[in-house]
mmCIF file of C-alpha atoms in Angstrom:
data_model
loop_
_atom_site.group_PDB
_atom_site.id
_atom_site.type_symbol
_atom_site.label_atom_id
_atom_site.label_comp_id
_atom_site.label_asym_id
_atom_site.label_seq_id
_atom_site.Cartn_x
_atom_site.Cartn_y
_atom_site.Cartn_z
ATOM 1 C CA UNK A 728 50.792 47.552 -34.962
ATOM 2 C CA UNK A 729 54.449 48.499 -34.679
ATOM 3 C CA UNK A 730 57.171 46.031 -33.644
ATOM 4 C CA UNK A 731 57.401 47.733 -30.389
ATOM 5 C CA UNK A 732 53.849 47.148 -29.546
ATOM 6 C CA UNK A 733 53.935 43.420 -30.739
ATOM 7 C CA UNK A 734 56.503 42.581 -28.004
ATOM 8 C CA UNK A 735 54.290 43.131 -24.966
ATOM 9 C CA UNK A 736 51.335 41.362 -26.840
ATOM 10 C CA UNK A 737 53.496 38.226 -27.707
ATOM 11 C CA UNK A 738 54.523 38.150 -24.009
ATOM 12 C CA UNK A 739 50.931 38.383 -22.785
ATOM 13 C CA UNK A 740 49.799 35.563 -25.149
ATOM 14 C CA UNK A 741 52.709 33.444 -23.867
ATOM 15 C CA UNK A 742 51.608 34.037 -20.308
ATOM 16 C CA UNK A 743 48.015 33.148 -21.056
ATOM 17 C CA UNK A 744 49.050 29.863 -22.928
ATOM 18 C CA UNK A 745 51.256 28.723 -19.897
ATOM 19 C CA UNK A 746 48.416 29.668 -17.544
ATOM 20 C CA UNK A 747 46.024 27.684 -19.495
ATOM 21 C CA UNK A 748 48.246 24.585 -19.671
ATOM 22 C CA UNK A 749 48.848 24.842 -15.916
ATOM 23 C CA UNK A 750 45.216 25.011 -14.968
ATOM 24 C CA UNK A 751 44.389 21.897 -17.357
ATOM 25 C CA UNK A 752 47.079 20.057 -15.873
ATOM 26 C CA UNK A 753 45.759 20.619 -12.321
ATOM 27 C CA UNK A 754 42.384 19.407 -13.460
ATOM 28 C CA UNK A 755 43.765 16.300 -14.952
ATOM 29 C CA UNK A 756 45.756 15.578 -11.841
ATOM 30 C CA UNK A 757 42.568 15.804 -9.644
ATOM 31 C CA UNK A 758 40.735 13.500 -12.007
ATOM 32 C CA UNK A 759 43.598 10.969 -12.162
ATOM 33 C CA UNK A 760 43.504 7.683 -10.071
ATOM 34 C CA UNK A 761 44.331 8.606 -6.405
ATOM 35 C CA UNK A 762 42.465 11.902 -6.563
ATOM 36 C CA UNK A 763 38.808 12.680 -6.200
ATOM 37 C CA UNK A 764 36.844 10.959 -8.803
ATOM 38 C CA UNK A 765 34.020 12.892 -10.536
ATOM 39 C CA UNK A 766 30.653 11.001 -9.998
ATOM 40 C CA UNK A 767 29.422 9.217 -13.049
ATOM 41 C CA UNK A 768 25.637 8.343 -13.217
ATOM 42 C CA UNK A 769 24.737 5.825 -15.688
ATOM 43 C CA UNK A 770 21.331 6.106 -17.111
ATOM 44 C CA UNK A 771 18.877 3.405 -15.666
ATOM 45 C CA UNK A 772 18.205 0.290 -17.915
ATOM 46 C CA UNK A 773 14.570 0.036 -18.340
ATOM 47 C CA UNK A 774 12.928 -2.908 -16.511
ATOM 48 C CA UNK A 775 10.134 -4.625 -18.223
ATOM 49 C CA UNK A 776 7.361 -6.044 -15.952
ATOM 50 C CA UNK A 777 4.696 -8.207 -17.873
ATOM 51 C CA UNK A 778 1.434 -8.396 -16.134
ATOM 52 C CA UNK A 779 0.208 -11.740 -17.680
ATOM 53 C CA UNK A 780 -3.596 -11.109 -16.781
ATOM 54 C CA UNK A 781 -4.943 -7.543 -15.883
ATOM 55 C CA UNK A 782 -6.211 -8.088 -12.280
ATOM 56 C CA UNK A 783 -9.885 -8.388 -12.288
ATOM 57 C CA UNK A 784 -9.812 -6.957 -15.956
ATOM 58 C CA UNK A 785 -8.697 -3.586 -14.518
ATOM 59 C CA UNK A 786 -6.175 -1.515 -16.711
ATOM 60 C CA UNK A 787 -2.619 -1.312 -15.601
ATOM 61 C CA UNK A 788 -1.278 2.023 -16.822
ATOM 62 C CA UNK A 789 2.381 2.600 -17.714
ATOM 63 C CA UNK A 790 3.119 5.590 -15.554
ATOM 64 C CA UNK A 791 5.420 4.565 -12.774
ATOM 65 C CA UNK A 792 6.864 7.835 -12.557
ATOM 66 C CA UNK A 793 3.979 9.103 -10.372
ATOM 67 C CA UNK A 794 5.245 6.658 -7.652
ATOM 68 C CA UNK A 795 8.887 8.002 -8.017
ATOM 69 C CA UNK A 796 9.798 4.763 -9.789
ATOM 70 C CA UNK A 797 11.678 5.430 -13.100
ATOM 71 C CA UNK A 798 12.650 3.435 -16.164
ATOM 72 C CA UNK A 799 9.962 0.934 -15.635
ATOM 73 C CA UNK A 800 7.824 -0.464 -18.482
ATOM 74 C CA UNK A 801 4.534 -2.207 -17.527
ATOM 75 C CA UNK A 802 2.758 -4.136 -20.342
ATOM 76 C CA UNK A 803 0.095 -6.800 -20.728
ATOM 77 C CA UNK A 804 1.531 -7.716 -24.196
ATOM 78 C CA UNK A 805 2.308 -11.534 -23.984
ATOM 79 C CA UNK A 806 4.799 -10.978 -27.008
ATOM 80 C CA UNK A 807 7.021 -9.302 -24.623
ATOM 81 C CA UNK A 808 7.327 -12.333 -22.313
ATOM 82 C CA UNK A 809 10.713 -13.533 -23.537
ATOM 83 C CA UNK A 810 12.481 -10.271 -22.682
ATOM 84 C CA UNK A 811 10.573 -9.374 -19.508
ATOM 85 C CA UNK A 812 12.641 -9.304 -16.336
ATOM 86 C CA UNK A 813 9.494 -10.288 -14.276
ATOM 87 C CA UNK A 814 6.077 -11.445 -15.033
ATOM 88 C CA UNK A 815 3.256 -10.920 -12.622
ATOM 89 C CA UNK A 816 0.342 -13.458 -12.084
ATOM 90 C CA UNK A 817 -2.733 -12.268 -10.249
ATOM 91 C CA UNK A 818 -4.021 -15.229 -8.204
ATOM 92 C CA UNK A 819 -7.725 -14.930 -8.731
ATOM 93 C CA UNK A 820 -7.015 -14.580 -12.482
ATOM 94 C CA UNK A 821 -4.920 -17.649 -12.328
ATOM 95 C CA UNK A 822 -7.658 -19.619 -10.739
ATOM 96 C CA UNK A 823 -10.020 -18.498 -13.533
ATOM 97 C CA UNK A 824 -7.648 -19.244 -16.442
ATOM 98 C CA UNK A 825 -5.914 -22.337 -15.112
ATOM 99 C CA UNK A 826 -2.277 -23.427 -15.147
ATOM 100 C CA UNK A 827 -2.426 -24.427 -18.780
ATOM 101 C CA UNK A 828 -2.493 -20.694 -19.560
ATOM 102 C CA UNK A 829 0.855 -19.822 -18.147
ATOM 103 C CA UNK A 830 3.710 -19.234 -20.421
ATOM 104 C CA UNK A 831 5.257 -22.311 -21.940
ATOM 105 C CA UNK A 832 8.927 -21.085 -21.659
ATOM 106 C CA UNK A 833 10.753 -19.128 -19.060
ATOM 107 C CA UNK A 834 14.067 -17.500 -19.418
ATOM 108 C CA UNK A 835 16.563 -18.501 -16.693
ATOM 109 C CA UNK A 836 16.733 -15.124 -14.990
ATOM 110 C CA UNK A 837 12.983 -14.088 -15.342
ATOM 111 C CA UNK A 838 11.285 -13.812 -12.075
ATOM 112 C CA UNK A 839 7.617 -15.054 -11.705
ATOM 113 C CA UNK A 840 5.573 -13.128 -9.202
ATOM 114 C CA UNK A 841 2.585 -14.403 -7.392
ATOM 115 C CA UNK A 842 0.238 -11.550 -6.568
ATOM 116 C CA UNK A 843 -2.708 -11.794 -4.185
ATOM 117 C CA UNK A 844 -4.516 -9.089 -2.119
ATOM 118 C CA UNK A 845 -7.102 -11.475 -0.547
ATOM 119 C CA UNK A 846 -6.846 -13.040 2.991
ATOM 120 C CA UNK A 847 -5.954 -16.734 3.215
ATOM 121 C CA UNK A 848 -9.533 -17.447 4.264
ATOM 122 C CA UNK A 849 -10.682 -16.282 0.791
ATOM 123 C CA UNK A 850 -7.775 -17.850 -1.164
ATOM 124 C CA UNK A 851 -7.998 -21.398 -2.613
ATOM 125 C CA UNK A 852 -5.914 -23.550 -4.779
ATOM 126 C CA UNK A 853 -2.554 -22.778 -3.357
ATOM 127 C CA UNK A 854 -1.446 -26.462 -2.844
ATOM 128 C CA UNK A 855 -0.558 -27.013 -6.461
ATOM 129 C CA UNK A 856 1.460 -23.827 -6.866
ATOM 130 C CA UNK A 857 4.617 -24.846 -4.973
ATOM 131 C CA UNK A 858 7.956 -24.434 -6.882
ATOM 132 C CA UNK A 859 6.362 -22.247 -9.556
ATOM 133 C CA UNK A 860 6.946 -18.688 -8.352
ATOM 134 C CA UNK A 861 10.063 -16.881 -7.412
ATOM 135 C CA UNK A 862 8.526 -13.939 -5.576
ATOM 136 C CA UNK A 863 5.364 -13.136 -3.699
ATOM 137 C CA UNK A 864 3.476 -9.896 -3.826
ATOM 138 C CA UNK A 865 0.820 -9.144 -1.187
ATOM 139 C CA UNK A 866 -0.393 -7.048 1.741
ATOM 140 C CA UNK A 867 1.987 -9.090 3.982
ATOM 141 C CA UNK A 868 5.040 -7.234 5.148
ATOM 142 C CA UNK A 869 7.222 -10.381 4.686
ATOM 143 C CA UNK A 870 6.229 -10.541 0.933
ATOM 144 C CA UNK A 871 9.048 -10.150 -1.556
ATOM 145 C CA UNK A 872 7.172 -7.331 -2.838
ATOM 146 C CA UNK A 873 5.161 -5.495 -0.201
ATOM 147 C CA UNK A 874 2.113 -3.757 -1.369
ATOM 148 C CA UNK A 875 -0.061 -2.649 1.607
ATOM 149 C CA UNK A 876 -3.611 -1.279 1.127
ATOM 150 C CA UNK A 877 -2.433 1.987 2.506
ATOM 151 C CA UNK A 878 0.450 3.637 4.411
ATOM 152 C CA UNK A 879 1.409 6.635 6.311
ATOM 153 C CA UNK A 880 3.815 9.230 5.033
ATOM 154 C CA UNK A 881 5.699 11.778 7.328
ATOM 155 C CA UNK A 882 4.782 15.387 6.579
ATOM 156 C CA UNK A 883 7.645 17.598 5.588
ATOM 157 C CA UNK A 884 6.548 19.941 8.362
ATOM 158 C CA UNK A 885 4.102 19.130 11.231
ATOM 159 C CA UNK A 886 0.580 20.804 11.129
ATOM 160 C CA UNK A 887 0.104 23.372 13.777
ATOM 161 C CA UNK A 888 -3.580 22.548 13.872
ATOM 162 C CA UNK A 889 -6.179 20.896 11.827
ATOM 163 C CA UNK A 890 -10.041 21.106 11.448
ATOM 164 C CA UNK A 891 -12.225 18.058 11.847
ATOM 165 C CA UNK A 892 -15.246 17.618 9.472
ATOM 166 C CA UNK A 893 -18.481 18.396 11.138
ATOM 167 C CA UNK A 894 -19.640 15.184 12.931
ATOM 168 C CA UNK A 895 -23.339 14.904 13.631
ATOM 169 C CA UNK A 896 -23.715 11.100 14.017
ATOM 170 C CA UNK A 897 -22.095 8.342 15.995
ATOM 171 C CA UNK A 898 -21.249 5.117 14.378
ATOM 172 C CA UNK A 899 -21.159 3.956 10.563
ATOM 173 C CA UNK A 900 -20.464 0.666 8.933
ATOM 174 C CA UNK A 901 -20.412 -0.063 5.246
ATOM 175 C CA UNK A 902 -20.517 -3.750 4.377
ATOM 176 C CA UNK A 903 -21.210 -5.587 0.996
ATOM 177 C CA UNK A 904 -20.550 -9.137 2.015
ATOM 178 C CA UNK A 905 -22.902 -9.957 4.726
ATOM 179 C CA UNK A 906 -22.240 -13.299 6.269
ATOM 180 C CA UNK A 907 -23.734 -14.277 9.521
ATOM 181 C CA UNK A 908 -20.939 -16.755 10.140
ATOM 182 C CA UNK A 909 -18.204 -13.788 10.113
ATOM 183 C CA UNK A 910 -16.843 -12.705 13.439
ATOM 184 C CA UNK A 911 -17.526 -9.085 12.372
ATOM 185 C CA UNK A 912 -21.331 -9.610 11.802
ATOM 186 C CA UNK A 913 -21.600 -11.513 15.308
ATOM 187 C CA UNK A 914 -19.690 -8.650 16.973
ATOM 188 C CA UNK A 915 -21.920 -6.146 15.321
ATOM 189 C CA UNK A 916 -25.121 -7.902 16.523
ATOM 190 C CA UNK A 917 -23.694 -7.649 20.124
ATOM 191 C CA UNK A 918 -22.507 -3.939 19.805
ATOM 192 C CA UNK A 919 -25.889 -2.666 18.296
ATOM 193 C CA UNK A 920 -27.610 -3.555 21.576
ATOM 194 C CA UNK A 921 -25.826 -0.771 23.382
ATOM 195 C CA UNK A 922 -25.614 2.026 20.917
ATOM 196 C CA UNK A 923 -27.048 3.082 17.392
ATOM 197 C CA UNK A 924 -25.057 1.976 14.368
ATOM 198 C CA UNK A 925 -25.973 2.999 10.854
ATOM 199 C CA UNK A 926 -25.227 0.269 8.391
ATOM 200 C CA UNK A 927 -24.806 0.955 4.680
ATOM 201 C CA UNK A 928 -24.459 -1.557 1.884
ATOM 202 C CA UNK A 929 -26.365 -3.748 -0.606
ATOM 203 C CA UNK A 930 -28.912 -4.785 1.724
ATOM 204 C CA UNK A 931 -29.025 -1.831 4.148
ATOM 205 C CA UNK A 932 -29.031 1.990 3.987
ATOM 206 C CA UNK A 933 -27.942 3.706 0.766
ATOM 207 C CA UNK A 934 -24.879 5.890 0.702
ATOM 208 C CA UNK A 935 -25.389 9.620 0.486
ATOM 209 C CA UNK A 936 -25.033 10.685 -3.193
ATOM 210 C CA UNK A 937 -23.587 7.057 -3.712
ATOM 211 C CA UNK A 938 -20.380 8.391 -2.086
ATOM 212 C CA UNK A 939 -18.901 6.394 0.845
ATOM 213 C CA UNK A 940 -16.368 9.098 1.930
ATOM 214 C CA UNK A 941 -19.140 11.841 1.989
ATOM 215 C CA UNK A 942 -21.409 9.562 3.900
ATOM 216 C CA UNK A 943 -19.011 8.302 6.672
ATOM 217 C CA UNK A 944 -17.538 11.822 6.992
ATOM 218 C CA UNK A 945 -20.630 12.743 9.064
ATOM 219 C CA UNK A 946 -19.749 10.048 11.759
ATOM 220 C CA UNK A 947 -17.364 9.993 14.689
ATOM 221 C CA UNK A 948 -16.686 6.440 14.451
ATOM 222 C CA UNK A 949 -16.407 3.683 11.710
ATOM 223 C CA UNK A 950 -16.397 -0.040 12.022
ATOM 224 C CA UNK A 951 -13.275 -1.103 10.048
ATOM 225 C CA UNK A 952 -14.095 -4.736 10.649
ATOM 226 C CA UNK A 953 -12.181 -7.140 8.300
ATOM 227 C CA UNK A 954 -13.979 -10.042 6.735
ATOM 228 C CA UNK A 955 -11.299 -12.423 8.449
ATOM 229 C CA UNK A 956 -8.396 -12.112 10.823
ATOM 230 C CA UNK A 957 -4.932 -12.547 9.474
ATOM 231 C CA UNK A 958 -1.484 -11.290 9.851
ATOM 232 C CA UNK A 959 -1.075 -7.853 8.215
ATOM 233 C CA UNK A 960 -4.514 -8.023 6.638
ATOM 234 C CA UNK A 961 -5.432 -4.406 7.114
ATOM 235 C CA UNK A 962 -7.569 -3.223 4.145
ATOM 236 C CA UNK A 963 -9.250 -0.170 2.638
ATOM 237 C CA UNK A 964 -11.749 -0.362 5.456
ATOM 238 C CA UNK A 965 -9.242 1.462 7.725
ATOM 239 C CA UNK A 966 -7.114 3.263 5.073
ATOM 240 C CA UNK A 967 -9.839 4.548 2.898
ATOM 241 C CA UNK A 968 -13.254 4.278 4.442
ATOM 242 C CA UNK A 969 -12.345 5.449 8.005
ATOM 243 C CA UNK A 970 -9.060 7.552 7.471
ATOM 244 C CA UNK A 971 -10.210 9.531 4.300
ATOM 245 C CA UNK A 972 -13.394 10.109 6.167
ATOM 246 C CA UNK A 973 -11.796 11.393 9.273
ATOM 247 C CA UNK A 974 -13.641 8.921 11.404
ATOM 248 C CA UNK A 975 -11.952 6.984 14.202
ATOM 249 C CA UNK A 976 -11.596 3.540 13.082
ATOM 250 C CA UNK A 977 -12.885 0.763 15.386
ATOM 251 C CA UNK A 978 -10.992 -2.254 14.152
ATOM 252 C CA UNK A 979 -11.594 -5.982 14.251
ATOM 253 C CA UNK A 980 -8.712 -7.823 12.506
ATOM 254 C CA UNK A 981 -5.237 -9.021 13.522
ATOM 255 C CA UNK A 982 -4.013 -8.057 17.143
ATOM 256 C CA UNK A 983 -3.374 -4.434 18.157
ATOM 257 C CA UNK A 984 0.371 -4.976 18.025
ATOM 258 C CA UNK A 985 0.075 -5.899 14.361
ATOM 259 C CA UNK A 986 -1.805 -2.526 13.584
ATOM 260 C CA UNK A 987 0.857 -0.691 15.513
ATOM 261 C CA UNK A 988 3.526 -1.867 13.084
ATOM 262 C CA UNK A 989 1.984 0.531 10.587
ATOM 263 C CA UNK A 990 -0.038 3.206 12.410
ATOM 264 C CA UNK A 991 0.246 5.012 15.741
ATOM 265 C CA UNK A 992 -1.436 3.483 18.866
ATOM 266 C CA UNK A 993 -3.816 6.316 19.176
ATOM 267 C CA UNK A 994 -5.042 6.328 15.481
ATOM 268 C CA UNK A 995 -7.624 3.600 16.195
ATOM 269 C CA UNK A 996 -9.610 1.763 18.745
ATOM 270 C CA UNK A 997 -9.373 -1.997 18.852
ATOM 271 C CA UNK A 998 -12.189 -4.315 19.686
ATOM 272 C CA UNK A 999 -9.730 -6.519 21.664
ATOM 273 C CA UNK A 1000 -9.056 -3.595 24.099
ATOM 274 C CA UNK A 1001 -12.372 -4.295 25.759
ATOM 275 C CA UNK A 1002 -13.684 -7.173 27.610
ATOM 276 C CA UNK A 1003 -16.949 -7.229 25.616
ATOM 277 C CA UNK A 1004 -19.025 -5.197 23.160
ATOM 278 C CA UNK A 1005 -20.877 -3.542 26.009
ATOM 279 C CA UNK A 1006 -17.672 -2.054 27.362
ATOM 280 C CA UNK A 1007 -16.691 -0.754 23.956
ATOM 281 C CA UNK A 1008 -20.072 0.953 23.687
ATOM 282 C CA UNK A 1009 -19.632 2.615 27.008
ATOM 283 C CA UNK A 1010 -16.199 4.016 25.797
ATOM 284 C CA UNK A 1011 -17.594 5.314 22.670
ATOM 285 C CA UNK A 1012 -20.406 7.179 24.433
ATOM 286 C CA UNK A 1013 -17.726 8.741 26.647
ATOM 287 C CA UNK A 1014 -15.850 9.976 23.710
ATOM 288 C CA UNK A 1015 -18.869 11.349 22.119
ATOM 289 C CA UNK A 1016 -19.403 13.612 25.201
ATOM 290 C CA UNK A 1017 -15.687 14.575 25.701
ATOM 291 C CA UNK A 1018 -14.451 16.597 22.706
ATOM 292 C CA UNK A 1019 -10.924 16.858 23.875
ATOM 293 C CA UNK A 1020 -10.480 13.077 24.575
ATOM 294 C CA UNK A 1021 -12.112 12.408 21.187
ATOM 295 C CA UNK A 1022 -9.705 14.789 19.370
ATOM 296 C CA UNK A 1023 -6.686 12.766 20.856
ATOM 297 C CA UNK A 1024 -7.354 10.061 18.419
ATOM 298 C CA UNK A 1025 -6.373 12.516 15.690
ATOM 299 C CA UNK A 1026 -3.172 13.914 17.222
ATOM 300 C CA UNK A 1027 -0.979 11.648 14.870
ATOM 301 C CA UNK A 1028 -2.320 13.537 11.913
ATOM 302 C CA UNK A 1029 -0.032 16.554 12.589
ATOM 303 C CA UNK A 1030 2.736 14.304 11.705
ATOM 304 C CA UNK A 1031 1.468 12.080 8.982
ATOM 305 C CA UNK A 1032 -0.344 12.036 5.724
ATOM 306 C CA UNK A 1033 -2.639 9.082 4.682
ATOM 307 C CA UNK A 1034 -1.829 7.467 1.257
ATOM 308 C CA UNK A 1035 -4.116 4.730 -0.102
ATOM 309 C CA UNK A 1036 -2.348 2.537 -2.574
ATOM 310 C CA UNK A 1037 -3.332 2.911 -6.151
ATOM 311 C CA UNK A 1038 -4.662 -0.616 -7.491
ATOM 312 C CA UNK A 1039 -3.173 -2.064 -9.580
ATOM 313 C CA UNK A 1040 -0.404 0.037 -11.233
ATOM 314 C CA UNK A 1041 1.418 1.006 -7.945
ATOM 315 C CA UNK A 1042 1.710 -2.579 -7.102
ATOM 316 C CA UNK A 1043 3.249 -3.669 -10.394
ATOM 317 C CA UNK A 1044 5.545 -0.633 -10.488
ATOM 318 C CA UNK A 1045 7.088 -1.968 -7.220
ATOM 319 C CA UNK A 1046 8.225 -4.968 -8.944
ATOM 320 C CA UNK A 1047 10.532 -2.943 -11.039
ATOM 321 C CA UNK A 1048 12.092 -1.540 -7.927
ATOM 322 C CA UNK A 1049 12.506 -5.014 -6.467
ATOM 323 C CA UNK A 1050 14.075 -6.118 -9.691
ATOM 324 C CA UNK A 1051 16.731 -3.452 -9.394
ATOM 325 C CA UNK A 1052 17.249 -4.284 -5.697
ATOM 326 C CA UNK A 1053 17.644 -7.992 -5.817
ATOM 327 C CA UNK A 1054 17.435 -8.802 -9.612
ATOM 328 C CA UNK A 1055 19.292 -11.851 -10.148
ATOM 329 C CA UNK A 1056 19.309 -13.324 -6.769
ATOM 330 C CA UNK A 1057 17.968 -16.856 -7.117
ATOM 331 C CA UNK A 1058 14.920 -17.799 -5.210
ATOM 332 C CA UNK A 1059 11.928 -20.200 -5.659
ATOM 333 C CA UNK A 1060 8.794 -20.388 -3.203
ATOM 334 C CA UNK A 1061 8.690 -24.049 -2.614
ATOM 335 C CA UNK A 1062 5.590 -24.270 -0.385
ATOM 336 C CA UNK A 1063 3.355 -21.132 -1.213
ATOM 337 C CA UNK A 1064 0.537 -22.531 0.793
ATOM 338 C CA UNK A 1065 2.598 -22.958 4.052
ATOM 339 C CA UNK A 1066 3.933 -19.452 3.901
ATOM 340 C CA UNK A 1067 0.633 -17.595 2.944
ATOM 341 C CA UNK A 1068 -1.472 -19.555 5.497
ATOM 342 C CA UNK A 1069 0.931 -19.219 8.358
#
């Protein structure tokens, strides 16, 4: 190009350089102390949770992402014990193996977690476990790691309507551990005097296609009777057997107020609401003949989805979450029996 054309070109390049310098300067000023700071997100450091004994021999899979818990490594490999942030001990397996099979050394900041999903009535050997564990993991809401048998999740958008499965039968009960001394069996004997109850289990009727949900789905009501009555002890009898079958649960467990901490008041019928089994039977027969009144026990389903906890992986994954939340905070359970049996 000629010298006359180079002059405007040079001037243009000079302007571009100055403009670029000015823009960079403004960006640097904005990022400087005192200005808005760009958000830095450090990658999560993986948390290793060692499951000392697989609960009842069931496999614990290492896929916590399905519960929206990231950077969590679950393992049953005892060689990882020195580097694990937490070690989980399932109570029933601890009873089987004995205290002599616990790790011999414990890093100062490692958390030992006592896990138990049985009620106090069916839990023994707590007296010699004081001062051994740092955290508790159970169905009790005041556990360090709270792992309920199930829970409700708010729907993103409420349902406009829903369709109930076709109900042709009245009351069902599935029971495997029949004990005449249990309050639930005594109550059943009184209730069956006033209305028919189909009982399924090892010594009673057989499940349809060996499928509990398929069987119970034909019934309007389900006896979600717990084997013992304790705080927060609300098991799969409600969450899976009744709710997944779209049967109205009739509960016998902790008081109504305890259930209402976790589910709406119209989601269940409590045996304690009636003076005796005969009065409950009268109410169930009334609902059987009044479709609109019966459907009111399902109104909450427009707002909530039912989730049944995934044993045992989901429980152990939650330990990772607690490690991140309270990680190095010192704590020891001095009297495990006193806490759990209260």
